[in-house]
Coordinates of C-alpha atoms and ligand atoms in Angstrom, one line a residue:
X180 CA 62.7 172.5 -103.3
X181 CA 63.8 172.3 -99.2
X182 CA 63.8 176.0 -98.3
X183 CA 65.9 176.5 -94.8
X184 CA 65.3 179.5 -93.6
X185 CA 68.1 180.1 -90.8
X186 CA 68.7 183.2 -88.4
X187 CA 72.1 185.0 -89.9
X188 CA 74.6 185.2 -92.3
X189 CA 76.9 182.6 -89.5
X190 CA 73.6 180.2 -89.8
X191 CA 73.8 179.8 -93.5
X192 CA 77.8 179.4 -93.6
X193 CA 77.8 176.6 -90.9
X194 CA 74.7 174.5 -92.8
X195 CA 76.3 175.3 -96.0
X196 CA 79.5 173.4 -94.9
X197 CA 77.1 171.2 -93.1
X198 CA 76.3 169.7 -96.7
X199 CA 79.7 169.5 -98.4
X200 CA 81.0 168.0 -95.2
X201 CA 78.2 165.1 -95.7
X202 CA 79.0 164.8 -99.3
X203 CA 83.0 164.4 -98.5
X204 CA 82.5 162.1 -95.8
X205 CA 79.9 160.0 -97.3
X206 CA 81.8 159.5 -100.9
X207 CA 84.6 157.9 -101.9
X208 CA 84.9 160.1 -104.7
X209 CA 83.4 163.3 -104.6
X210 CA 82.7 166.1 -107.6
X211 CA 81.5 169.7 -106.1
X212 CA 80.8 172.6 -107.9
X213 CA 81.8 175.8 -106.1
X214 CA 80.6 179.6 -106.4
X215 CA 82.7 182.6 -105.4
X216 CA 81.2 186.1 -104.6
X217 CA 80.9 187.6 -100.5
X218 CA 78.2 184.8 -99.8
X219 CA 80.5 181.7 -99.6
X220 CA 83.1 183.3 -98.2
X221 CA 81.9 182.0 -94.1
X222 CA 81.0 178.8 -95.6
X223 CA 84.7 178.3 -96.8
X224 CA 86.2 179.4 -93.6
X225 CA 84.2 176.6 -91.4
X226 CA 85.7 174.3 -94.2
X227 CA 88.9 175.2 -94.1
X228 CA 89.1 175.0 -90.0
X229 CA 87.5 171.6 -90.5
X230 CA 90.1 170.3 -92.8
X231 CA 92.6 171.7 -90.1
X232 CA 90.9 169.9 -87.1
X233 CA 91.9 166.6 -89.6
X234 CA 87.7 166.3 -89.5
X235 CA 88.2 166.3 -94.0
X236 CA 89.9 165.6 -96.7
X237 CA 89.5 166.7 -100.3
X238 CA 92.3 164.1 -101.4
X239 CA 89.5 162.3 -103.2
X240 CA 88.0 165.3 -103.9
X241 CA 87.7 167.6 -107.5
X242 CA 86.5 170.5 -108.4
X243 CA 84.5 172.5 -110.6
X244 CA 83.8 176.3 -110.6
X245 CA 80.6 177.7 -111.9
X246 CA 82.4 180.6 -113.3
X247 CA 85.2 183.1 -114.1
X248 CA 85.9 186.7 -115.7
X249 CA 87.4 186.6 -118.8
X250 CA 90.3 189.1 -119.7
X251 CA 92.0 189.0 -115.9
X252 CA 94.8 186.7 -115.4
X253 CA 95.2 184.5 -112.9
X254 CA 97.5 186.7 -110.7
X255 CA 94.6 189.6 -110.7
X256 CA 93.2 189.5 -107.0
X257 CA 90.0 189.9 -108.8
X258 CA 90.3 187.0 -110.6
X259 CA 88.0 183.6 -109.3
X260 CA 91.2 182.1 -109.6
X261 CA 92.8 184.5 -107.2
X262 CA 89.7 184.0 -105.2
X263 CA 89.2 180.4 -105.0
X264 CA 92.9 180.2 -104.2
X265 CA 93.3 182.7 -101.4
X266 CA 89.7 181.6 -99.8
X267 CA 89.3 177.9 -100.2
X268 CA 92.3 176.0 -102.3
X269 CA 95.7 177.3 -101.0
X270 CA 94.7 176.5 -97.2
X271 CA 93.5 172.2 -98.3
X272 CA 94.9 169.3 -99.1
X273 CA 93.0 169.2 -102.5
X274 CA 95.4 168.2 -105.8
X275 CA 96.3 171.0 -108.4
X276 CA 95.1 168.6 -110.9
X277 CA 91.6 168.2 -109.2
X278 CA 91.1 171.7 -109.3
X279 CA 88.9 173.2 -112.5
X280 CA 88.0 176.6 -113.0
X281 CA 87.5 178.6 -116.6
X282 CA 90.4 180.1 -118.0
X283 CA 89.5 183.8 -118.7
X284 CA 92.4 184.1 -120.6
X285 CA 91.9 181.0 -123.2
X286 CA 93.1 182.4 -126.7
X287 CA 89.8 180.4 -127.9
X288 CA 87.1 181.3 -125.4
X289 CA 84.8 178.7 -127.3
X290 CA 87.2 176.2 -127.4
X291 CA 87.7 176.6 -123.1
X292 CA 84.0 176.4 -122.8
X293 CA 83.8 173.5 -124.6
X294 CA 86.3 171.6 -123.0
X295 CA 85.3 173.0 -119.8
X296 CA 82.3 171.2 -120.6
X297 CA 83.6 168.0 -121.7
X298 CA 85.6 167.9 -118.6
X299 CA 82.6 168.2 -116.2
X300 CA 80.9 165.7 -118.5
X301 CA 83.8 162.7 -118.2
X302 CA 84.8 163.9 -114.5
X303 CA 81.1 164.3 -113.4
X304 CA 78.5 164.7 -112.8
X305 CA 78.4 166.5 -109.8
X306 CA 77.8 165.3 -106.3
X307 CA 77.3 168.4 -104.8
X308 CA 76.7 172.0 -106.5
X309 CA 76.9 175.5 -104.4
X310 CA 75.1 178.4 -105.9
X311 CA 74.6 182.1 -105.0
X312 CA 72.0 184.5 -106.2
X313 CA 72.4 187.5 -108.2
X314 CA 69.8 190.9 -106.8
X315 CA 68.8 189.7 -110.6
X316 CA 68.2 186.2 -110.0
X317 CA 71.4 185.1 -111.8
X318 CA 73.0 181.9 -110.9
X319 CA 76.6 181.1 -112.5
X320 CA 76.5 184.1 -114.7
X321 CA 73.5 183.1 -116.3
X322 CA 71.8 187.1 -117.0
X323 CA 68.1 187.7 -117.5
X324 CA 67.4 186.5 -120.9
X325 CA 64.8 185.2 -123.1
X326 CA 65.9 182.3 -123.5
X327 CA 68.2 179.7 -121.4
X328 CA 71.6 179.1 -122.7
X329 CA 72.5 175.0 -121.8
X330 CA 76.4 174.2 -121.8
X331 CA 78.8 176.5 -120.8
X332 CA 79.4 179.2 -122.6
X333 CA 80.8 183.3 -122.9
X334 CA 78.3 185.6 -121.5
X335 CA 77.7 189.3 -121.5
X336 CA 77.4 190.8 -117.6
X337 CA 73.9 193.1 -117.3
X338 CA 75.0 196.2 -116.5
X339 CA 73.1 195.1 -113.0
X340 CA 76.1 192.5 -112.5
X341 CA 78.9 195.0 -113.2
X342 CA 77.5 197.4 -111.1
X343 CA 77.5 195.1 -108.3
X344 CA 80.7 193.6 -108.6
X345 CA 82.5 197.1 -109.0
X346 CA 83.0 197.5 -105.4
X347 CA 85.6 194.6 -105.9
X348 CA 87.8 196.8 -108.0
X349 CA 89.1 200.7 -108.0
X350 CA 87.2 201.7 -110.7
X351 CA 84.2 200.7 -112.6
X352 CA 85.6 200.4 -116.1
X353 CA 88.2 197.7 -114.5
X354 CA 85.1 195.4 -114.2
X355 CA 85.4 192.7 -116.8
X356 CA 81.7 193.0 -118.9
X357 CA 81.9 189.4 -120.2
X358 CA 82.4 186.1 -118.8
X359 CA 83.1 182.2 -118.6
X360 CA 80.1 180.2 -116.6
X361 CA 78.2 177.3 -116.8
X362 CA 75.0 177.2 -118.6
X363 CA 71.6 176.2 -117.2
X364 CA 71.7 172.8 -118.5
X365 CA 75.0 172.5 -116.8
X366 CA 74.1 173.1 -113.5
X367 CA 71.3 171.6 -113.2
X368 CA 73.3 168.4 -114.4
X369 CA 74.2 168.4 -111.1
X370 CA 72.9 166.0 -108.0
X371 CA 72.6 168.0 -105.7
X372 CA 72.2 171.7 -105.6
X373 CA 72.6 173.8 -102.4
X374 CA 71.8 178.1 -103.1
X375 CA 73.1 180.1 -100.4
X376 CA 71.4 184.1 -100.3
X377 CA 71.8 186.5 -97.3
X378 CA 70.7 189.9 -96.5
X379 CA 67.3 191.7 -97.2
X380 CA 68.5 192.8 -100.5
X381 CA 68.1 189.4 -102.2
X382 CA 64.3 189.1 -100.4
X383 CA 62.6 189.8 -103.9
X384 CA 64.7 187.9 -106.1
X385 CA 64.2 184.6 -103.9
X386 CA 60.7 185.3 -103.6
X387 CA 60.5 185.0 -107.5
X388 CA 62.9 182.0 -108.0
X389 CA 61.1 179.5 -105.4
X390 CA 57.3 180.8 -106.0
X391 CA 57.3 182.5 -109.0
X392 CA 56.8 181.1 -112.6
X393 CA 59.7 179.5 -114.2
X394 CA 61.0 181.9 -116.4
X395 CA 64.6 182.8 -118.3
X396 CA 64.3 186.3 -116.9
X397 CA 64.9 184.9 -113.3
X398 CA 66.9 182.4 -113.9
X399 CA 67.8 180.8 -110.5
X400 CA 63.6 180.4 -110.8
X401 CA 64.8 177.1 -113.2
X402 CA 65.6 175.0 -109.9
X403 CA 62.2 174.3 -109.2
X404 CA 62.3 171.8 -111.9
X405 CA 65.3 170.0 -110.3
X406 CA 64.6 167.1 -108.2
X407 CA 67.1 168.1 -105.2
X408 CA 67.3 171.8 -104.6
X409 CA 68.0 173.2 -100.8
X410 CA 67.7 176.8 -100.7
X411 CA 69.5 178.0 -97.9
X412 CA 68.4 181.8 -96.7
X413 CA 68.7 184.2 -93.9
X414 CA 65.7 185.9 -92.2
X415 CA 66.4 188.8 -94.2
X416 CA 66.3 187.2 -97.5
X417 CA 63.3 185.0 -96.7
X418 CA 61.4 188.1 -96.2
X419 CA 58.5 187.7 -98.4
X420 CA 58.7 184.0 -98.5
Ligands
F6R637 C1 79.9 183.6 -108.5 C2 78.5 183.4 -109.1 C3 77.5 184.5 -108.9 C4 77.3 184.9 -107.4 C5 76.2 185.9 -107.3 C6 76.0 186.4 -105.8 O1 80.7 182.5 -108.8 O2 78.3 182.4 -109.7 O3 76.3 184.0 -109.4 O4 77.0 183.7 -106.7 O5 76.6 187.0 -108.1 O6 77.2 187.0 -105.4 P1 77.4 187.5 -103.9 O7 77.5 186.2 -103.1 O8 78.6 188.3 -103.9 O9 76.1 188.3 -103.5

């Protein structure tokens, strides 16, 4: 594992786009997997003015998103749809066609994360693959759990999870409690992955993932066995690093 450890929230958006600009620029054609959540959010803005300044293109480029809420449709500005689109996808040059993300609102959830799955698999693998972290060391929306589910697949949300995400919505019980994501084996099907945490408040959950054991129950802690893992963090989250 490379661990950066950079001053501020600005630090870790500019390296973060920093990497995917490599990857675009150095591939013909390029497969990156994207995360939503606050912590992207910078890293996608420095992308999007760099595809402006005419420094990138994502012609070439597809997509793949870790994850998505089932049970909100598209139109829901809650939606990683509505995210993806209003953050990164609506301001790029990037095909419709190129663009993957889970549908939520699949009449056959297992039948959408299956073909999700197949998809990455003939499209992939993955150049490039962005991660956040959970406060509970999730990555995608892979929970705590005993074991490690591989492909993706429907997942409960920890009550942790919904918790956090509620200040996205007007109430709590609008929170979706299950979702769409990649599973472990998934991501770390991936060539490259680049984790992104800011803030003091994912300290103790980094500490675990990059010197703790590796263990289902911190699940980001599972990148230690991939061969090309960049951790990118702020002061505050490399606290007790
Ligand atoms: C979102 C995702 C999640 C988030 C994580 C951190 O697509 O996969 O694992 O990366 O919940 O979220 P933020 O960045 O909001 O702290």
């Amino acid at each position: 594992m490379k661990i950066e450890v950079v001053k501020n929230y600005d630090e870790i958006s500019k390296l973060g786009a920093k990497y995917m600009i490599d990857v675009l620029r150095n591939e013909e054609k390029v497969v990156i997997g994207l995360p939503t959540g606050s912590t992207p959010i910078g890293m996608y803005k420095i992308i999007v003015e760099e595809y402006k300044k005419g420094n990138i293109t994502f012609n070439n480029a597809k997509t793949f998103n870790l994850d998505e809420y089932i049970g909100l449709e598209k139109t829901n500005t809650n939606s990683y749809y509505y995210f993806m689109n209003s953050n990164l996808f609506s301001h790029i040059d990037i095909k419709n066609e190129n663009i993957n993300i889970p549908n939520g609102m699949a009449k056959n959830i297992k039948e959408e994360c299956n073909n999700y799955e197949k998809r990455l698999k003939e499209q992939g693998p993955m150049d490039i693959l962005f991660l956040g972290i959970g406060q509970n060391g999730h990555i995608g929306f892979n929970e705590p759990n005993d074991y490690f589910e591989t492909n993706t697949y429907k997942v409960s949300l920890d009550e942790s999870t919904v918790n956090a995400n509620a200040r996205f919505f007007d109430k709590i019980e609008d929170v979706p409690t299950s979702a769409i994501t990649m599973g472990i084996k998934t991501i770390l099907s991936a060539k490259k992955i680049v984790l992104l945490a800011s803030g003091e408040s994912k300290a103790e959950t980094i500490k675990q993932a990059v010197n703790g054991k590796v263990t289902p129950m911190v699940p980001a802690s599972v990148l230690q066995l991939h061969q090309d893992v960049t951790i990118i963090v702020d002061e505050a989250a490399a606290k007790y690093l």
